[in-house]
mmCIF file of C-alpha atoms in Angstrom:
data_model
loop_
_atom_site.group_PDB
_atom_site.id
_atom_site.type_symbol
_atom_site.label_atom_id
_atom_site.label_comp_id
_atom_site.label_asym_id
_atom_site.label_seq_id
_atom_site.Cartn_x
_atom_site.Cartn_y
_atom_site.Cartn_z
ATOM 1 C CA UNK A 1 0.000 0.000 0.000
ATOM 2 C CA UNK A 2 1.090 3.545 -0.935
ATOM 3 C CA UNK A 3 2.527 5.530 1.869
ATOM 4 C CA UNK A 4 -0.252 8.006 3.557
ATOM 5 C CA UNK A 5 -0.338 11.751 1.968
ATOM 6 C CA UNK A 6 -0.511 12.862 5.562
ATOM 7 C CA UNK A 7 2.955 11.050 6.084
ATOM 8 C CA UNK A 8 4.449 12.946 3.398
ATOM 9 C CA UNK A 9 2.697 16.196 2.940
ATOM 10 C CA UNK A 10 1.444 18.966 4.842
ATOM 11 C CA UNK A 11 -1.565 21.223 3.532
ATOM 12 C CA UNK A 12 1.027 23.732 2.737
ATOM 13 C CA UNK A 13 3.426 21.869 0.483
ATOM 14 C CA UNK A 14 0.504 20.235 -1.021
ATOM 15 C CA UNK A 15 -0.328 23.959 -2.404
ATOM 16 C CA UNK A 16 2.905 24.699 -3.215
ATOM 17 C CA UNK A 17 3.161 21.813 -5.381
ATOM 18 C CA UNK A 18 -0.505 22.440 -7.187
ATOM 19 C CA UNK A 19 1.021 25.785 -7.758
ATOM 20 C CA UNK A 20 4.490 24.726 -9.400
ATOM 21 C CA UNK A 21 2.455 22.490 -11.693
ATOM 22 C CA UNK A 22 0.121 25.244 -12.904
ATOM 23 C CA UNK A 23 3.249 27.664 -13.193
ATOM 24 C CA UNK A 24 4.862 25.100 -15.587
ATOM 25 C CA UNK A 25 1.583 24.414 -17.438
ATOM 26 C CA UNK A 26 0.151 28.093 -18.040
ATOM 27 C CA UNK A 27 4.248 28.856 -19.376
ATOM 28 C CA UNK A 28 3.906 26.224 -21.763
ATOM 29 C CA UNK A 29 6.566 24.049 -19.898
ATOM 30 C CA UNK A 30 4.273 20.947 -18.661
ATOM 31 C CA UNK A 31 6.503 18.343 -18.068
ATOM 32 C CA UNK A 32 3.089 15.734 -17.689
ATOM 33 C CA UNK A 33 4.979 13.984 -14.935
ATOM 34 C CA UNK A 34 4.676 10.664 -13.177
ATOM 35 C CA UNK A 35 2.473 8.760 -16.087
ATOM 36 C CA UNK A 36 4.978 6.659 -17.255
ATOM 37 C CA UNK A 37 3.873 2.522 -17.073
ATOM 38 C CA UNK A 38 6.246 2.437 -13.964
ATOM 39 C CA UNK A 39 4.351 4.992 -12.022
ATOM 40 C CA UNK A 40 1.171 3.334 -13.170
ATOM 41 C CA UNK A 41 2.540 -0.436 -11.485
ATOM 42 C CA UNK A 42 3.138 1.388 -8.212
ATOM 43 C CA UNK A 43 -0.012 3.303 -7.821
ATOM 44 C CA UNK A 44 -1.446 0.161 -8.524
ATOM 45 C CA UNK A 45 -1.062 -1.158 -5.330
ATOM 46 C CA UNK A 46 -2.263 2.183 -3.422
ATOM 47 C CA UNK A 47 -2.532 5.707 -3.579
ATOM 48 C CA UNK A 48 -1.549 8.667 -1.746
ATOM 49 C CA UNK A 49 -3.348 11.618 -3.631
ATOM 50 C CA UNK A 50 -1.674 15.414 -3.292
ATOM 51 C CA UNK A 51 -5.401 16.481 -2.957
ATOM 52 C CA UNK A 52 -8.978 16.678 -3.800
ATOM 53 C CA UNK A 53 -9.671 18.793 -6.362
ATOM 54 C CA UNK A 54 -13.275 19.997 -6.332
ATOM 55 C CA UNK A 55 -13.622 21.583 -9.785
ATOM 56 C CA UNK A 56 -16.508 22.238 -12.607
ATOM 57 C CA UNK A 57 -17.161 19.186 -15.031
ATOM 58 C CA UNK A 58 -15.955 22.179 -17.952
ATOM 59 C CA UNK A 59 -13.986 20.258 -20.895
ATOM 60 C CA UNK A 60 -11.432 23.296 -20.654
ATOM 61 C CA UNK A 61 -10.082 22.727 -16.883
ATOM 62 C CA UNK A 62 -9.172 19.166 -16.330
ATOM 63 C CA UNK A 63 -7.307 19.482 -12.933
ATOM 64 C CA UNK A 64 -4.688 16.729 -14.045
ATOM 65 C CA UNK A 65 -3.552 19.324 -16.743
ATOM 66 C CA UNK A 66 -4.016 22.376 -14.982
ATOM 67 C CA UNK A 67 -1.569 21.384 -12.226
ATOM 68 C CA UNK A 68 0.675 19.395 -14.418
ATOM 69 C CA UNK A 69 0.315 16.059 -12.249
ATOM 70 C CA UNK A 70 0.093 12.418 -12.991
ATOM 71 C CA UNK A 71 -1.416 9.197 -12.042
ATOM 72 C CA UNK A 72 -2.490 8.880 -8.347
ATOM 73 C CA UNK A 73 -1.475 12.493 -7.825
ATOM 74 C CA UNK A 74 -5.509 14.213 -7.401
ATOM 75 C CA UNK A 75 -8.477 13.132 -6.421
ATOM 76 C CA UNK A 76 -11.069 14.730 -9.125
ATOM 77 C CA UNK A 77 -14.758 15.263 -8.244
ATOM 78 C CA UNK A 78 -16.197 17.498 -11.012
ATOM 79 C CA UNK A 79 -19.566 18.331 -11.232
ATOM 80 C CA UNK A 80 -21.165 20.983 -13.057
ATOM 81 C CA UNK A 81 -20.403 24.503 -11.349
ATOM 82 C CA UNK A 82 -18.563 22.616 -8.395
ATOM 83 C CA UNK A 83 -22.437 22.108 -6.858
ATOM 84 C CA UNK A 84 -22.240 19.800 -3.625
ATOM 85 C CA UNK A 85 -24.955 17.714 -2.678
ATOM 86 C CA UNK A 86 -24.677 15.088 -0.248
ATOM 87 C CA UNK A 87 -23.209 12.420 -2.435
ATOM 88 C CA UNK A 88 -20.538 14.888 -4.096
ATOM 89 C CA UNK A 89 -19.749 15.817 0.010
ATOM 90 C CA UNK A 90 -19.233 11.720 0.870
ATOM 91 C CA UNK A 91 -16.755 11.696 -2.366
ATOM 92 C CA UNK A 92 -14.787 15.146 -1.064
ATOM 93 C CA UNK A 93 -14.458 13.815 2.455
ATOM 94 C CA UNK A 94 -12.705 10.264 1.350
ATOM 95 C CA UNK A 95 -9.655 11.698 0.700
ATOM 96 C CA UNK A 96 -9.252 12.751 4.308
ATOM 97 C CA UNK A 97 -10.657 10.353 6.085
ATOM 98 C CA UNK A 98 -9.671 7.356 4.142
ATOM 99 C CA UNK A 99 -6.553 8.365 2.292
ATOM 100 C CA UNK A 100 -5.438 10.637 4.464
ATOM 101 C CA UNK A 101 -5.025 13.716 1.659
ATOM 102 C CA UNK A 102 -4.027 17.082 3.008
ATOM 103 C CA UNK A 103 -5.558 19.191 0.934
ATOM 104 C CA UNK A 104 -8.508 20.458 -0.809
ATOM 105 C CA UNK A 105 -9.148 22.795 -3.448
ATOM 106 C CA UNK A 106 -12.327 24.227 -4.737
ATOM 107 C CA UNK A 107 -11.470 25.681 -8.477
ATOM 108 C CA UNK A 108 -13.519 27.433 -10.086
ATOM 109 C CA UNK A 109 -13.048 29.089 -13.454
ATOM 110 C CA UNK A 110 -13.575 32.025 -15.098
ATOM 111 C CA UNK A 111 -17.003 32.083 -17.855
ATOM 112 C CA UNK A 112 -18.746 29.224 -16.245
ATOM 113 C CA UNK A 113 -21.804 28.314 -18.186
ATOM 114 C CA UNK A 114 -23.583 27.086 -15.131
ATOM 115 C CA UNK A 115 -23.034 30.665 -13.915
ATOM 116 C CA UNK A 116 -23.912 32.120 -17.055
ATOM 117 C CA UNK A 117 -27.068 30.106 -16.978
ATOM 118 C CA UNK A 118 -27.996 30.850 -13.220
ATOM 119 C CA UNK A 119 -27.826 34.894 -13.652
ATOM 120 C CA UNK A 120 -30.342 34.299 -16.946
ATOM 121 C CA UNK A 121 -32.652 32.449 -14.626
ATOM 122 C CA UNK A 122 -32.154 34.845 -11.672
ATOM 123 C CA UNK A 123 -32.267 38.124 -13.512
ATOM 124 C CA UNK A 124 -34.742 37.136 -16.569
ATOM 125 C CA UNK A 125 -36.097 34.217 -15.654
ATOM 126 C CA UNK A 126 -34.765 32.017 -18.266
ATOM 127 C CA UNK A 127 -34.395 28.562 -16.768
ATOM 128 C CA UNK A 128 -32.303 25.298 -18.109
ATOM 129 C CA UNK A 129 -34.213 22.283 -19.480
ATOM 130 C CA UNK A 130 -33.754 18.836 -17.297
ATOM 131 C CA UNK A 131 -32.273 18.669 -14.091
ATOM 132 C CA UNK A 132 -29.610 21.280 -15.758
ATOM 133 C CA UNK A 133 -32.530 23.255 -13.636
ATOM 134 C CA UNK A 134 -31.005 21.984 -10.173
ATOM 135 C CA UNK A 135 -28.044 22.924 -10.620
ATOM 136 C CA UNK A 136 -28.960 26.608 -11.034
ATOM 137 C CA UNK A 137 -30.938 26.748 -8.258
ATOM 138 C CA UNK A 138 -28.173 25.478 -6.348
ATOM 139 C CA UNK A 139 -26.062 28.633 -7.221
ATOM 140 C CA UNK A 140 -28.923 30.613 -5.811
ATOM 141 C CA UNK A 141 -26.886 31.194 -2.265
ATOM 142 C CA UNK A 142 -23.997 32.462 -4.722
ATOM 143 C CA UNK A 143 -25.616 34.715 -6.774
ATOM 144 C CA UNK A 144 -27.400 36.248 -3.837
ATOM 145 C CA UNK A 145 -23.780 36.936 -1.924
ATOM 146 C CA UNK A 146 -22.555 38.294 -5.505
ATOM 147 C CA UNK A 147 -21.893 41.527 -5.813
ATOM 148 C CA UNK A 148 -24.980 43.662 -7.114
ATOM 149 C CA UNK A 149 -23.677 44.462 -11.112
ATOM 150 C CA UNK A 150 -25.213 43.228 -14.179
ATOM 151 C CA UNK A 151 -23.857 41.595 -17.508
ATOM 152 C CA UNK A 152 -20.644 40.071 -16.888
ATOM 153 C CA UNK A 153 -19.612 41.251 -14.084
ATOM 154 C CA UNK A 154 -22.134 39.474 -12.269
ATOM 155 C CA UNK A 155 -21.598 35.730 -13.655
ATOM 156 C CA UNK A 156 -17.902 36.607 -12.853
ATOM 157 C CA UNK A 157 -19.285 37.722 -9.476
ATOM 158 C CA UNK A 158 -21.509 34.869 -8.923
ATOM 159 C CA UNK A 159 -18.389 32.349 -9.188
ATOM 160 C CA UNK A 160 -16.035 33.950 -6.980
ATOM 161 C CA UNK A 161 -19.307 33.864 -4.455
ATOM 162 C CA UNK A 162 -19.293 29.941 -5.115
ATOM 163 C CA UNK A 163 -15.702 29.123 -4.457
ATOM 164 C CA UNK A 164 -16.030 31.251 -1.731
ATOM 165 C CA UNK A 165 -19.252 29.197 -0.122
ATOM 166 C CA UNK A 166 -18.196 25.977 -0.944
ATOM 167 C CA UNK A 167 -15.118 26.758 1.176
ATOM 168 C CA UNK A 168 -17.131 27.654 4.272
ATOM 169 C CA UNK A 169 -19.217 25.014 3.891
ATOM 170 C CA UNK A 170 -16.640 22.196 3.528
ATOM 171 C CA UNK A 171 -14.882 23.911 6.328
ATOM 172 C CA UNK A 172 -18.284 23.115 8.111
ATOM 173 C CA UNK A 173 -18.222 19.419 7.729
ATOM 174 C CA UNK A 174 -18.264 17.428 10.698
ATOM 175 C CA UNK A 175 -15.945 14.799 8.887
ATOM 176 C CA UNK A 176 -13.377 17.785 8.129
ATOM 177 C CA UNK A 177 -13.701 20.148 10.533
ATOM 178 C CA UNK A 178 -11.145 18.472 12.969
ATOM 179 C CA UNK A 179 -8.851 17.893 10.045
ATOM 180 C CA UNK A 180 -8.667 21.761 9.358
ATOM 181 C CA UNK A 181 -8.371 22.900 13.222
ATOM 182 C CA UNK A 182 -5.413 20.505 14.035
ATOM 183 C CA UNK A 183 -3.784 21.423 10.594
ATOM 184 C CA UNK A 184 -3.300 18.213 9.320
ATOM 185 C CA UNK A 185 -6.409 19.412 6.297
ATOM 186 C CA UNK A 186 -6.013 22.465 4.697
ATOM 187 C CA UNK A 187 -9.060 23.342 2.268
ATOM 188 C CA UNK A 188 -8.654 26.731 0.017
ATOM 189 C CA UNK A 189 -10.753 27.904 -2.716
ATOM 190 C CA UNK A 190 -9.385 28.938 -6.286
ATOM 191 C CA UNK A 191 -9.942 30.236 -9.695
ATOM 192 C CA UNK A 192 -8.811 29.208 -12.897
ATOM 193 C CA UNK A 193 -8.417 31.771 -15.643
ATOM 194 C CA UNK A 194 -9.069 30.216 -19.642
ATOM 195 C CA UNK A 195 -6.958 32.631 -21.266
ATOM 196 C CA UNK A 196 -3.720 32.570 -19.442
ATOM 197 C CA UNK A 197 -4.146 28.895 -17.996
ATOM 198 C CA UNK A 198 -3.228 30.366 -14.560
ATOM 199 C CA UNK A 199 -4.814 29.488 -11.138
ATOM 200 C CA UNK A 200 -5.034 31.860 -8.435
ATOM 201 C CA UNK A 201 -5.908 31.451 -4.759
ATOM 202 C CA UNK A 202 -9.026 33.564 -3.784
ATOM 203 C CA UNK A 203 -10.188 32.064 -0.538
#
């Protein structure tokens, strides 16, 4: 069995070295590391992820890219907008308390449909087909704790609102919450940028 993240890692480095990947992929210098049929053998028998990732199911930000990693590196739970329900919440929290991961990001990125969408709805009542309806109303909370603009300004609002929530509220979690008052979790919230490829730390 892999060695424990929490052995190896604390919440800190595990930024640091989410940042370092996305410096080398946003300058064009991705190295794609660690996804080689060697690496694959040994992850076979365990892993010991870097962190979660919490991030929108958007084709254009695949965290694995973004932060240059390879395989075993990041847990990935995408769903559209980041939304958390109870099942997404279960998938977040088995990092920690299984794996023993020492991090977790929320990323969020810049023009999110789902965003997009929810300000239509909000502002002129022009809802989503399906259950592409729940999701809206799930940024609700977000769009409400925007700031007050219109246009653009306000989806670009809206999502810095989410990453922002969905911080405080994983913070929240019974499951977590010890994790992040000892220091042995850290959880931060971030936003991904399609033009430059960069990811910055907003919460």
């Amino acid at each position: 069995m892999a060695e424990a993240a929490s052995t190896r890692l604390s919440p800190e480095d595990a930024v640091a070295v989410l940042r370092a990947g996305n410096h080398r992929f946003a300058g064009g210098e991705a190295v794609h590391p660690r996804q080689d049929r060697a690496r694959r053998l040994h992850v076979a028998s365990g892993q010991a992820p870097v962190a979660v990732i919490v991030s929108c199911i958007d084709s254009r930000v695949p965290p694995e890219i973004v932060f240059d990693c390879g395989l075993g590196d990041i847990l990935s739970v995408r769903t559209a907008a980041h939304v958390c329900d109870e099942v997404v919440l279960g998938s977040v929290e088995f990092g920690p308390a299984v794996l023993g991961t020492p991090l977790i990001m929320v990323l969020g990125h810049r023009d999110c449909g789902a965003a997009r969408a929810a300000v239509g709805a909000f502002e002129r009542d022009e809802w989503p087909p399906g259950h592409i309806e729940d999701v809206v109303a799930a940024l609700r909370p977000a769009y409400q704790a925007a700031p007050s603009h219109r246009g653009p300004e306000t989806v670009e609002g809206l999502i810095r609102a989410h990453i922002a929530l969905t911080v405080a509220r994983l913070k929240a979690e019974r499951a977590l919450a010890a994790g992040v008052a000892s220091g042995r979790l850290g959880i931060v919230g971030a936003y991904y940028d399609l033009d430059t490829g960069a990811v910055e730390l907003i919460a």
